[in-house]
mmCIF file with all atom_site columns, C-alpha atoms and ligand atoms in Angstrom:
data_model
loop_
_atom_site.group_PDB
_atom_site.id
_atom_site.type_symbol
_atom_site.label_atom_id
_atom_site.label_alt_id
_atom_site.label_comp_id
_atom_site.label_asym_id
_atom_site.label_entity_id
_atom_site.label_seq_id
_atom_site.pdbx_PDB_ins_code
_atom_site.Cartn_x
_atom_site.Cartn_y
_atom_site.Cartn_z
_atom_site.occupancy
_atom_site.B_iso_or_equiv
_atom_site.pdbx_formal_charge
_atom_site.auth_seq_id
_atom_site.auth_comp_id
_atom_site.auth_asym_id
_atom_site.auth_atom_id
_atom_site.pdbx_PDB_model_num
ATOM   1   C CA  . MET A 1 1   ? 70.038 130.248 99.800  1.00 82.00 ? 25  MET A CA  1
ATOM   2   C CA  . THR A 1 2   ? 72.651 132.929 99.033  1.00 92.00 ? 26  THR A CA  1
ATOM   3   C CA  . GLU A 1 3   ? 76.245 131.871 98.471  1.00 93.00 ? 27  GLU A CA  1
ATOM   4   C CA  . GLU A 1 4   ? 77.275 133.730 101.610 1.00 96.00 ? 28  GLU A CA  1
ATOM   5   C CA  . LEU A 1 5   ? 74.644 131.994 103.735 1.00 94.00 ? 29  LEU A CA  1
ATOM   6   C CA  . GLU A 1 6   ? 75.550 128.601 102.299 1.00 90.00 ? 30  GLU A CA  1
ATOM   7   C CA  . LYS A 1 7   ? 79.207 129.239 103.149 1.00 93.00 ? 31  LYS A CA  1
ATOM   8   C CA  . TYR A 1 8   ? 78.218 130.155 106.709 1.00 95.00 ? 32  TYR A CA  1
ATOM   9   C CA  . VAL A 1 9   ? 76.031 127.081 107.135 1.00 94.00 ? 33  VAL A CA  1
ATOM   10  C CA  . LEU A 1 10  ? 78.664 124.722 105.745 1.00 93.00 ? 34  LEU A CA  1
ATOM   11  C CA  . SER A 1 11  ? 81.438 126.221 107.849 1.00 94.00 ? 35  SER A CA  1
ATOM   12  C CA  . HIS A 1 12  ? 79.303 125.540 110.934 1.00 95.00 ? 36  HIS A CA  1
ATOM   13  C CA  . SER A 1 13  ? 78.331 121.999 109.934 1.00 95.00 ? 37  SER A CA  1
ATOM   14  C CA  . ALA A 1 14  ? 80.285 118.781 110.386 1.00 96.00 ? 38  ALA A CA  1
ATOM   15  C CA  . PRO A 1 15  ? 82.697 118.176 107.470 1.00 96.00 ? 39  PRO A CA  1
ATOM   16  C CA  . GLU A 1 16  ? 81.607 115.626 104.860 1.00 95.00 ? 40  GLU A CA  1
ATOM   17  C CA  . GLY A 1 17  ? 84.916 113.772 105.017 1.00 96.00 ? 41  GLY A CA  1
ATOM   18  C CA  . ASP A 1 18  ? 87.403 112.870 102.311 1.00 98.00 ? 42  ASP A CA  1
ATOM   19  C CA  . TYR A 1 19  ? 85.563 109.856 100.842 1.00 98.00 ? 43  TYR A CA  1
ATOM   20  C CA  . LEU A 1 20  ? 82.308 111.747 100.279 1.00 98.00 ? 44  LEU A CA  1
ATOM   21  C CA  . TYR A 1 21  ? 84.189 114.793 98.997  1.00 97.00 ? 45  TYR A CA  1
ATOM   22  C CA  . ARG A 1 22  ? 85.855 112.610 96.390  1.00 98.00 ? 46  ARG A CA  1
ATOM   23  C CA  . LEU A 1 23  ? 82.560 110.878 95.512  1.00 98.00 ? 47  LEU A CA  1
ATOM   24  C CA  . TYR A 1 24  ? 80.780 114.210 95.024  1.00 98.00 ? 48  TYR A CA  1
ATOM   25  C CA  . ARG A 1 25  ? 83.603 115.451 92.830  1.00 98.00 ? 49  ARG A CA  1
ATOM   26  C CA  . ALA A 1 26  ? 83.674 112.231 90.770  1.00 98.00 ? 50  ALA A CA  1
ATOM   27  C CA  . THR A 1 27  ? 79.882 112.341 90.453  1.00 98.00 ? 51  THR A CA  1
ATOM   28  C CA  . ASN A 1 28  ? 80.044 115.829 88.999  1.00 97.00 ? 52  ASN A CA  1
ATOM   29  C CA  . ILE A 1 29  ? 82.917 114.981 86.668  1.00 97.00 ? 53  ILE A CA  1
ATOM   30  C CA  . HIS A 1 30  ? 81.677 111.618 85.385  1.00 96.00 ? 54  HIS A CA  1
ATOM   31  C CA  . THR A 1 31  ? 77.868 111.769 85.384  1.00 95.00 ? 55  THR A CA  1
ATOM   32  C CA  . ILE A 1 32  ? 75.545 114.004 83.391  1.00 92.00 ? 56  ILE A CA  1
ATOM   33  C CA  . HIS A 1 33  ? 73.316 115.183 86.244  1.00 93.00 ? 57  HIS A CA  1
ATOM   34  C CA  . GLY A 1 34  ? 75.860 115.449 89.037  1.00 93.00 ? 58  GLY A CA  1
ATOM   35  C CA  . ARG A 1 35  ? 73.820 118.026 90.883  1.00 92.00 ? 59  ARG A CA  1
ATOM   36  C CA  . MET A 1 36  ? 71.302 115.294 91.765  1.00 94.00 ? 60  MET A CA  1
ATOM   37  C CA  . ALA A 1 37  ? 73.702 114.029 94.448  1.00 95.00 ? 61  ALA A CA  1
ATOM   38  C CA  . SER A 1 38  ? 72.796 115.205 97.942  1.00 95.00 ? 62  SER A CA  1
ATOM   39  C CA  . GLY A 1 39  ? 76.082 116.949 98.739  1.00 94.00 ? 63  GLY A CA  1
ATOM   40  C CA  . HIS A 1 40  ? 77.633 118.188 101.955 1.00 95.00 ? 64  HIS A CA  1
ATOM   41  C CA  . LEU A 1 41  ? 74.740 119.917 103.748 1.00 94.00 ? 65  LEU A CA  1
ATOM   42  C CA  . GLN A 1 42  ? 71.911 117.544 102.876 1.00 95.00 ? 66  GLN A CA  1
ATOM   43  C CA  . GLY A 1 43  ? 74.188 114.586 103.488 1.00 97.00 ? 67  GLY A CA  1
ATOM   44  C CA  . ARG A 1 44  ? 74.998 115.725 107.025 1.00 97.00 ? 68  ARG A CA  1
ATOM   45  C CA  . LEU A 1 45  ? 71.282 116.324 107.618 1.00 96.00 ? 69  LEU A CA  1
ATOM   46  C CA  . LEU A 1 46  ? 70.428 112.782 106.492 1.00 98.00 ? 70  LEU A CA  1
ATOM   47  C CA  . LYS A 1 47  ? 73.089 111.336 108.768 1.00 98.00 ? 71  LYS A CA  1
ATOM   48  C CA  . MET A 1 48  ? 71.720 113.393 111.639 1.00 97.00 ? 72  MET A CA  1
ATOM   49  C CA  . PHE A 1 49  ? 68.167 112.167 110.978 1.00 98.00 ? 73  PHE A CA  1
ATOM   50  C CA  . VAL A 1 50  ? 69.404 108.570 111.117 1.00 98.00 ? 74  VAL A CA  1
ATOM   51  C CA  . GLU A 1 51  ? 71.134 109.200 114.419 1.00 97.00 ? 75  GLU A CA  1
ATOM   52  C CA  . MET A 1 52  ? 67.939 110.781 115.772 1.00 97.00 ? 76  MET A CA  1
ATOM   53  C CA  . ILE A 1 53  ? 65.511 108.136 114.499 1.00 97.00 ? 77  ILE A CA  1
ATOM   54  C CA  . ARG A 1 54  ? 67.892 105.196 115.138 1.00 97.00 ? 78  ARG A CA  1
ATOM   55  C CA  . PRO A 1 55  ? 66.305 102.966 112.458 1.00 98.00 ? 79  PRO A CA  1
ATOM   56  C CA  . LYS A 1 56  ? 67.216 99.330  112.010 1.00 97.00 ? 80  LYS A CA  1
ATOM   57  C CA  . ASN A 1 57  ? 66.070 99.207  108.373 1.00 98.00 ? 81  ASN A CA  1
ATOM   58  C CA  . ILE A 1 58  ? 66.098 102.119 105.913 1.00 98.00 ? 82  ILE A CA  1
ATOM   59  C CA  . LEU A 1 59  ? 64.685 102.171 102.381 1.00 98.00 ? 83  LEU A CA  1
ATOM   60  C CA  . GLU A 1 60  ? 66.054 104.576 99.791  1.00 98.00 ? 84  GLU A CA  1
ATOM   61  C CA  . VAL A 1 61  ? 64.341 105.156 96.439  1.00 98.00 ? 85  VAL A CA  1
ATOM   62  C CA  . GLY A 1 62  ? 66.953 106.576 94.054  1.00 98.00 ? 86  GLY A CA  1
ATOM   63  C CA  . THR A 1 63  ? 70.609 105.744 94.756  1.00 98.00 ? 87  THR A CA  1
ATOM   64  C CA  . PHE A 1 64  ? 72.130 107.672 91.850  1.00 98.00 ? 88  PHE A CA  1
ATOM   65  C CA  . SER A 1 65  ? 75.867 107.816 92.704  1.00 98.00 ? 89  SER A CA  1
ATOM   66  C CA  . GLY A 1 66  ? 75.411 106.611 96.283  1.00 98.00 ? 90  GLY A CA  1
ATOM   67  C CA  . TYR A 1 67  ? 76.152 109.849 98.131  1.00 98.00 ? 91  TYR A CA  1
ATOM   68  C CA  . SER A 1 68  ? 73.015 109.914 100.299 1.00 98.00 ? 92  SER A CA  1
ATOM   69  C CA  . ALA A 1 69  ? 73.125 106.142 100.906 1.00 98.00 ? 93  ALA A CA  1
ATOM   70  C CA  . ILE A 1 70  ? 76.637 106.450 102.331 1.00 98.00 ? 94  ILE A CA  1
ATOM   71  C CA  . CYS A 1 71  ? 75.595 109.382 104.531 1.00 98.00 ? 95  CYS A CA  1
ATOM   72  C CA  . MET A 1 72  ? 72.692 107.404 106.011 1.00 98.00 ? 96  MET A CA  1
ATOM   73  C CA  . ALA A 1 73  ? 74.913 104.341 106.397 1.00 98.00 ? 97  ALA A CA  1
ATOM   74  C CA  . GLU A 1 74  ? 77.367 106.531 108.331 1.00 98.00 ? 98  GLU A CA  1
ATOM   75  C CA  . GLY A 1 75  ? 74.549 107.247 110.768 1.00 98.00 ? 99  GLY A CA  1
ATOM   76  C CA  . LEU A 1 76  ? 73.862 103.506 111.097 1.00 98.00 ? 100 LEU A CA  1
ATOM   77  C CA  . ALA A 1 77  ? 77.570 102.873 111.666 1.00 97.00 ? 101 ALA A CA  1
ATOM   78  C CA  . GLU A 1 78  ? 77.671 105.467 114.466 1.00 96.00 ? 102 GLU A CA  1
ATOM   79  C CA  . ILE A 1 79  ? 74.721 103.757 116.153 1.00 96.00 ? 103 ILE A CA  1
ATOM   80  C CA  . ALA A 1 80  ? 76.337 100.321 115.756 1.00 95.00 ? 104 ALA A CA  1
ATOM   81  C CA  . LYS A 1 81  ? 79.598 101.662 117.206 1.00 92.00 ? 105 LYS A CA  1
ATOM   82  C CA  . SER A 1 82  ? 77.886 103.239 120.174 1.00 92.00 ? 106 SER A CA  1
ATOM   83  C CA  . THR A 1 83  ? 76.020 100.028 120.976 1.00 89.00 ? 107 THR A CA  1
ATOM   84  C CA  . GLY A 1 84  ? 78.829 97.582  120.136 1.00 83.00 ? 108 GLY A CA  1
ATOM   85  C CA  . GLN A 1 85  ? 76.890 95.927  117.300 1.00 75.00 ? 109 GLN A CA  1
ATOM   86  C CA  . GLN A 1 86  ? 79.288 96.182  114.375 1.00 68.00 ? 110 GLN A CA  1
ATOM   87  C CA  . GLY A 1 87  ? 79.409 93.277  111.959 1.00 61.00 ? 111 GLY A CA  1
ATOM   88  C CA  . LYS A 1 88  ? 76.733 91.136  113.571 1.00 59.00 ? 112 LYS A CA  1
ATOM   89  C CA  . ARG A 1 89  ? 74.194 91.001  110.777 1.00 56.00 ? 113 ARG A CA  1
ATOM   90  C CA  . THR A 1 90  ? 75.352 89.828  107.390 1.00 50.00 ? 114 THR A CA  1
ATOM   91  C CA  . ASP A 1 91  ? 72.424 89.116  105.090 1.00 49.00 ? 115 ASP A CA  1
ATOM   92  C CA  . GLY A 1 92  ? 69.756 91.671  105.559 1.00 46.00 ? 116 GLY A CA  1
ATOM   93  C CA  . ALA A 1 93  ? 66.113 90.956  105.227 1.00 46.00 ? 117 ALA A CA  1
ATOM   94  C CA  . LYS A 1 94  ? 64.206 89.565  108.126 1.00 44.00 ? 118 LYS A CA  1
ATOM   95  C CA  . GLU A 1 95  ? 66.772 89.194  110.877 1.00 42.00 ? 119 GLU A CA  1
ATOM   96  C CA  . SER A 1 96  ? 65.942 91.548  113.672 1.00 41.00 ? 120 SER A CA  1
ATOM   97  C CA  . GLY A 1 97  ? 66.708 89.461  116.755 1.00 41.00 ? 121 GLY A CA  1
ATOM   98  C CA  . ASP A 1 98  ? 68.792 91.023  119.485 1.00 42.00 ? 122 ASP A CA  1
ATOM   99  C CA  . ASN A 1 99  ? 72.015 89.417  118.265 1.00 42.00 ? 123 ASN A CA  1
ATOM   100 C CA  . ASN A 1 100 ? 71.517 90.526  114.720 1.00 50.00 ? 124 ASN A CA  1
ATOM   101 C CA  . VAL A 1 101 ? 70.706 94.160  114.919 1.00 56.00 ? 125 VAL A CA  1
ATOM   102 C CA  . ILE A 1 102 ? 73.228 95.931  112.713 1.00 85.00 ? 126 ILE A CA  1
ATOM   103 C CA  . GLY A 1 103 ? 71.345 98.596  110.729 1.00 96.00 ? 127 GLY A CA  1
ATOM   104 C CA  . LYS A 1 104 ? 70.885 98.279  106.975 1.00 97.00 ? 128 LYS A CA  1
ATOM   105 C CA  . ILE A 1 105 ? 69.910 100.576 104.154 1.00 98.00 ? 129 ILE A CA  1
ATOM   106 C CA  . TRP A 1 106 ? 68.342 99.032  101.050 1.00 98.00 ? 130 TRP A CA  1
ATOM   107 C CA  . THR A 1 107 ? 68.906 101.462 98.227  1.00 98.00 ? 131 THR A CA  1
ATOM   108 C CA  . PHE A 1 108 ? 67.351 101.073 94.766  1.00 98.00 ? 132 PHE A CA  1
ATOM   109 C CA  . GLU A 1 109 ? 68.472 102.589 91.475  1.00 98.00 ? 133 GLU A CA  1
ATOM   110 C CA  . ILE A 1 110 ? 66.297 102.102 88.396  1.00 98.00 ? 134 ILE A CA  1
ATOM   111 C CA  . ASN A 1 111 ? 68.955 103.211 85.906  1.00 98.00 ? 135 ASN A CA  1
ATOM   112 C CA  . ASP A 1 112 ? 71.222 100.215 85.316  1.00 98.00 ? 136 ASP A CA  1
ATOM   113 C CA  . GLU A 1 113 ? 73.755 102.438 83.558  1.00 97.00 ? 137 GLU A CA  1
ATOM   114 C CA  . MET A 1 114 ? 74.682 103.865 86.980  1.00 97.00 ? 138 MET A CA  1
ATOM   115 C CA  . GLU A 1 115 ? 75.746 100.491 88.368  1.00 98.00 ? 139 GLU A CA  1
ATOM   116 C CA  . ASP A 1 116 ? 79.350 100.529 87.083  1.00 98.00 ? 140 ASP A CA  1
ATOM   117 C CA  . PHE A 1 117 ? 79.925 103.930 88.639  1.00 98.00 ? 141 PHE A CA  1
ATOM   118 C CA  . THR A 1 118 ? 77.997 103.529 91.869  1.00 98.00 ? 142 THR A CA  1
ATOM   119 C CA  . ARG A 1 119 ? 78.681 99.975  93.027  1.00 98.00 ? 143 ARG A CA  1
ATOM   120 C CA  . PRO A 1 120 ? 82.462 100.398 93.559  1.00 98.00 ? 144 PRO A CA  1
ATOM   121 C CA  . TRP A 1 121 ? 81.862 103.593 95.548  1.00 98.00 ? 145 TRP A CA  1
ATOM   122 C CA  . LEU A 1 122 ? 79.311 101.878 97.778  1.00 98.00 ? 146 LEU A CA  1
ATOM   123 C CA  . GLU A 1 123 ? 81.288 98.652  98.177  1.00 98.00 ? 147 GLU A CA  1
ATOM   124 C CA  . GLY A 1 124 ? 84.529 100.552 98.796  1.00 98.00 ? 148 GLY A CA  1
ATOM   125 C CA  . SER A 1 125 ? 83.068 102.858 101.411 1.00 98.00 ? 149 SER A CA  1
ATOM   126 C CA  . PRO A 1 126 ? 83.989 102.452 105.081 1.00 97.00 ? 150 PRO A CA  1
ATOM   127 C CA  . VAL A 1 127 ? 80.305 101.783 105.837 1.00 97.00 ? 151 VAL A CA  1
ATOM   128 C CA  . ALA A 1 128 ? 79.699 99.193  103.104 1.00 97.00 ? 152 ALA A CA  1
ATOM   129 C CA  . GLU A 1 129 ? 78.480 96.539  105.568 1.00 96.00 ? 153 GLU A CA  1
ATOM   130 C CA  . HIS A 1 130 ? 75.379 98.658  106.169 1.00 97.00 ? 154 HIS A CA  1
ATOM   131 C CA  . ILE A 1 131 ? 74.428 99.027  102.486 1.00 98.00 ? 155 ILE A CA  1
ATOM   132 C CA  . GLU A 1 132 ? 72.396 96.723  100.203 1.00 98.00 ? 156 GLU A CA  1
ATOM   133 C CA  . PHE A 1 133 ? 72.490 98.175  96.687  1.00 98.00 ? 157 PHE A CA  1
ATOM   134 C CA  . ARG A 1 134 ? 69.869 96.923  94.214  1.00 98.00 ? 158 ARG A CA  1
ATOM   135 C CA  . ILE A 1 135 ? 69.365 97.819  90.570  1.00 98.00 ? 159 ILE A CA  1
ATOM   136 C CA  . GLY A 1 136 ? 65.660 97.963  89.731  1.00 98.00 ? 160 GLY A CA  1
ATOM   137 C CA  . ASP A 1 137 ? 62.449 99.886  90.138  1.00 98.00 ? 161 ASP A CA  1
ATOM   138 C CA  . ALA A 1 138 ? 61.939 100.363 93.870  1.00 98.00 ? 162 ALA A CA  1
ATOM   139 C CA  . ASN A 1 139 ? 58.185 100.506 93.352  1.00 98.00 ? 163 ASN A CA  1
ATOM   140 C CA  . VAL A 1 140 ? 58.303 96.920  92.079  1.00 98.00 ? 164 VAL A CA  1
ATOM   141 C CA  . GLU A 1 141 ? 61.272 95.452  93.926  1.00 98.00 ? 165 GLU A CA  1
ATOM   142 C CA  . ALA A 1 142 ? 61.129 96.900  97.439  1.00 98.00 ? 166 ALA A CA  1
ATOM   143 C CA  . PRO A 1 143 ? 57.843 95.164  98.387  1.00 98.00 ? 167 PRO A CA  1
ATOM   144 C CA  . LYS A 1 144 ? 59.462 91.825  97.482  1.00 98.00 ? 168 LYS A CA  1
ATOM   145 C CA  . LEU A 1 145 ? 62.113 92.189  100.195 1.00 98.00 ? 169 LEU A CA  1
ATOM   146 C CA  . GLY A 1 146 ? 59.774 91.305  103.029 1.00 97.00 ? 170 GLY A CA  1
ATOM   147 C CA  . VAL A 1 147 ? 61.403 93.958  105.212 1.00 98.00 ? 171 VAL A CA  1
ATOM   148 C CA  . GLU A 1 148 ? 59.610 96.355  107.535 1.00 98.00 ? 172 GLU A CA  1
ATOM   149 C CA  . PHE A 1 149 ? 61.262 99.780  107.412 1.00 98.00 ? 173 PHE A CA  1
ATOM   150 C CA  . ASP A 1 150 ? 61.747 102.277 110.215 1.00 98.00 ? 174 ASP A CA  1
ATOM   151 C CA  . MET A 1 151 ? 62.802 105.090 107.894 1.00 98.00 ? 175 MET A CA  1
ATOM   152 C CA  . ALA A 1 152 ? 62.602 105.807 104.150 1.00 98.00 ? 176 ALA A CA  1
ATOM   153 C CA  . PHE A 1 153 ? 64.205 108.401 101.925 1.00 98.00 ? 177 PHE A CA  1
ATOM   154 C CA  . VAL A 1 154 ? 62.167 108.992 98.773  1.00 97.00 ? 178 VAL A CA  1
ATOM   155 C CA  . ASP A 1 155 ? 64.314 110.647 96.123  1.00 96.00 ? 179 ASP A CA  1
ATOM   156 C CA  . GLY A 1 156 ? 63.251 109.011 92.846  1.00 95.00 ? 180 GLY A CA  1
ATOM   157 C CA  . ASP A 1 157 ? 61.270 110.071 89.807  1.00 91.00 ? 181 ASP A CA  1
ATOM   158 C CA  . LYS A 1 158 ? 59.102 113.060 90.701  1.00 87.00 ? 182 LYS A CA  1
ATOM   159 C CA  . ARG A 1 159 ? 56.305 112.042 88.298  1.00 89.00 ? 183 ARG A CA  1
ATOM   160 C CA  . THR A 1 160 ? 55.754 108.804 90.226  1.00 92.00 ? 184 THR A CA  1
ATOM   161 C CA  . TYR A 1 161 ? 56.163 110.286 93.713  1.00 92.00 ? 185 TYR A CA  1
ATOM   162 C CA  . VAL A 1 162 ? 52.577 109.486 94.710  1.00 94.00 ? 186 VAL A CA  1
ATOM   163 C CA  . GLU A 1 163 ? 52.912 105.866 93.554  1.00 96.00 ? 187 GLU A CA  1
ATOM   164 C CA  . THR A 1 164 ? 56.222 105.606 95.423  1.00 97.00 ? 188 THR A CA  1
ATOM   165 C CA  . TYR A 1 165 ? 54.738 107.170 98.538  1.00 96.00 ? 189 TYR A CA  1
ATOM   166 C CA  . GLU A 1 166 ? 51.867 104.658 98.552  1.00 97.00 ? 190 GLU A CA  1
ATOM   167 C CA  . MET A 1 167 ? 54.333 101.786 98.084  1.00 98.00 ? 191 MET A CA  1
ATOM   168 C CA  . VAL A 1 168 ? 56.626 103.021 100.869 1.00 98.00 ? 192 VAL A CA  1
ATOM   169 C CA  . LEU A 1 169 ? 53.765 103.653 103.283 1.00 98.00 ? 193 LEU A CA  1
ATOM   170 C CA  . LYS A 1 170 ? 52.781 99.965  103.150 1.00 98.00 ? 194 LYS A CA  1
ATOM   171 C CA  . LEU A 1 171 ? 56.316 98.888  104.061 1.00 98.00 ? 195 LEU A CA  1
ATOM   172 C CA  . MET A 1 172 ? 56.770 101.204 107.047 1.00 98.00 ? 196 MET A CA  1
ATOM   173 C CA  . ARG A 1 173 ? 56.440 100.157 110.630 1.00 98.00 ? 197 ARG A CA  1
ATOM   174 C CA  . PRO A 1 174 ? 53.778 102.143 112.489 1.00 97.00 ? 198 PRO A CA  1
ATOM   175 C CA  . GLY A 1 175 ? 55.471 105.326 113.651 1.00 97.00 ? 199 GLY A CA  1
ATOM   176 C CA  . GLY A 1 176 ? 58.237 105.070 111.036 1.00 98.00 ? 200 GLY A CA  1
ATOM   177 C CA  . PHE A 1 177 ? 59.580 108.159 109.257 1.00 98.00 ? 201 PHE A CA  1
ATOM   178 C CA  . ILE A 1 178 ? 59.348 108.955 105.527 1.00 97.00 ? 202 ILE A CA  1
ATOM   179 C CA  . LEU A 1 179 ? 61.602 111.720 104.172 1.00 97.00 ? 203 LEU A CA  1
ATOM   180 C CA  . ALA A 1 180 ? 60.715 113.001 100.701 1.00 95.00 ? 204 ALA A CA  1
ATOM   181 C CA  . ASP A 1 181 ? 63.170 115.178 98.789  1.00 92.00 ? 205 ASP A CA  1
ATOM   182 C CA  . ASN A 1 182 ? 62.181 118.000 96.433  1.00 84.00 ? 206 ASN A CA  1
ATOM   183 C CA  . THR A 1 183 ? 58.581 118.213 97.621  1.00 80.00 ? 207 THR A CA  1
ATOM   184 C CA  . LEU A 1 184 ? 58.505 121.966 96.870  1.00 79.00 ? 208 LEU A CA  1
ATOM   185 C CA  . TRP A 1 185 ? 60.597 121.775 93.717  1.00 74.00 ? 209 TRP A CA  1
ATOM   186 C CA  . ASP A 1 186 ? 58.944 123.589 90.756  1.00 68.00 ? 210 ASP A CA  1
HETATM 187 C C1  . SAM B 2 .   ? 67.922 112.714 92.648  1.00 59.05 ? 2   SAM B C1  1
HETATM 188 S S1  . SAM B 2 .   ? 68.643 111.230 92.164  1.00 59.05 ? 2   SAM B S1  1
HETATM 189 C C2  . SAM B 2 .   ? 69.044 110.451 93.707  1.00 59.05 ? 2   SAM B C2  1
HETATM 190 C C3  . SAM B 2 .   ? 70.151 111.139 94.448  1.00 59.05 ? 2   SAM B C3  1
HETATM 191 C C4  . SAM B 2 .   ? 70.628 110.416 95.675  1.00 59.05 ? 2   SAM B C4  1
HETATM 192 N N1  . SAM B 2 .   ? 69.534 109.958 96.507  1.00 59.05 ? 2   SAM B N1  1
HETATM 193 C C5  . SAM B 2 .   ? 71.456 111.388 96.491  1.00 59.05 ? 2   SAM B C5  1
HETATM 194 O O1  . SAM B 2 .   ? 70.843 112.179 97.233  1.00 59.05 ? 2   SAM B O1  1
HETATM 195 O O2  . SAM B 2 .   ? 72.687 111.409 96.371  1.00 59.05 ? 2   SAM B O2  1
HETATM 196 C C6  . SAM B 2 .   ? 67.267 110.294 91.638  1.00 59.05 ? 2   SAM B C6  1
HETATM 197 C C7  . SAM B 2 .   ? 67.612 108.861 91.163  1.00 59.05 ? 2   SAM B C7  1
HETATM 198 O O3  . SAM B 2 .   ? 66.446 108.070 91.314  1.00 59.05 ? 2   SAM B O3  1
HETATM 199 C C8  . SAM B 2 .   ? 66.422 107.105 90.294  1.00 59.05 ? 2   SAM B C8  1
HETATM 200 N N2  . SAM B 2 .   ? 65.042 106.607 90.257  1.00 59.05 ? 2   SAM B N2  1
HETATM 201 C C9  . SAM B 2 .   ? 63.944 107.253 89.786  1.00 59.05 ? 2   SAM B C9  1
HETATM 202 N N3  . SAM B 2 .   ? 62.841 106.501 89.970  1.00 59.05 ? 2   SAM B N3  1
HETATM 203 C C10 . SAM B 2 .   ? 63.246 105.360 90.604  1.00 59.05 ? 2   SAM B C10 1
HETATM 204 C C11 . SAM B 2 .   ? 62.576 104.193 91.057  1.00 59.05 ? 2   SAM B C11 1
HETATM 205 N N4  . SAM B 2 .   ? 61.247 104.045 90.902  1.00 59.05 ? 2   SAM B N4  1
HETATM 206 N N5  . SAM B 2 .   ? 63.295 103.205 91.638  1.00 59.05 ? 2   SAM B N5  1
HETATM 207 C C12 . SAM B 2 .   ? 64.636 103.340 91.794  1.00 59.05 ? 2   SAM B C12 1
HETATM 208 N N6  . SAM B 2 .   ? 65.330 104.432 91.364  1.00 59.05 ? 2   SAM B N6  1
HETATM 209 C C13 . SAM B 2 .   ? 64.652 105.426 90.788  1.00 59.05 ? 2   SAM B C13 1
HETATM 210 C C14 . SAM B 2 .   ? 66.915 107.887 89.086  1.00 59.05 ? 2   SAM B C14 1
HETATM 211 O O4  . SAM B 2 .   ? 67.384 107.039 88.072  1.00 59.05 ? 2   SAM B O4  1
HETATM 212 C C15 . SAM B 2 .   ? 68.005 108.771 89.709  1.00 59.05 ? 2   SAM B C15 1
HETATM 213 O O5  . SAM B 2 .   ? 69.280 108.182 89.589  1.00 59.05 ? 2   SAM B O5  1
#
């Protein structure tokens, strides 16, 4: 995309908001591969997908600094607000009864060196109640959750994408949606 086109697209998209702006900036200042963070445009797209799909449970493979997780959690928060369900579900896993329907995103990061940076941003975000942050290999840990997912965002190691895809597929509800980043990269 040309710089001019990107400027046009961004100026006609919803703003990312102050918190995400600061997170993106901090990510690029304090981490080595800051460009891995989703950023304004992709972040708004992810939030929009969540609002379209209206998932109860989302799986993310590859948290990095937490930018995309917060964007998807914003979508869950909008849904909760519109249906009056804020704050009803506290633990996560298997609860899916009518009184316990607040949406959750389980996001996995394999690189434990990211935890000190990422956890405070996730826990301090206005949508923290929708986020379960886990350090570990999603390919190993996600199946242990016992959660059926309505949506997944695969954004981990490209060399193990097929393995991750096979893992995710088994955890999806029939008719669920899998988004995979960078599928045409290189
Ligand atoms: C492109 S970054 C994620 C960016 C983030 N989703 C965003 O859009 O802001 C990829 C991250 O996935 C992590 N990762 C790679 N393989 C993983 C796996 N199997 N389980 C969990 N995290 C993984 C990497 O350590 C890296 O931090």
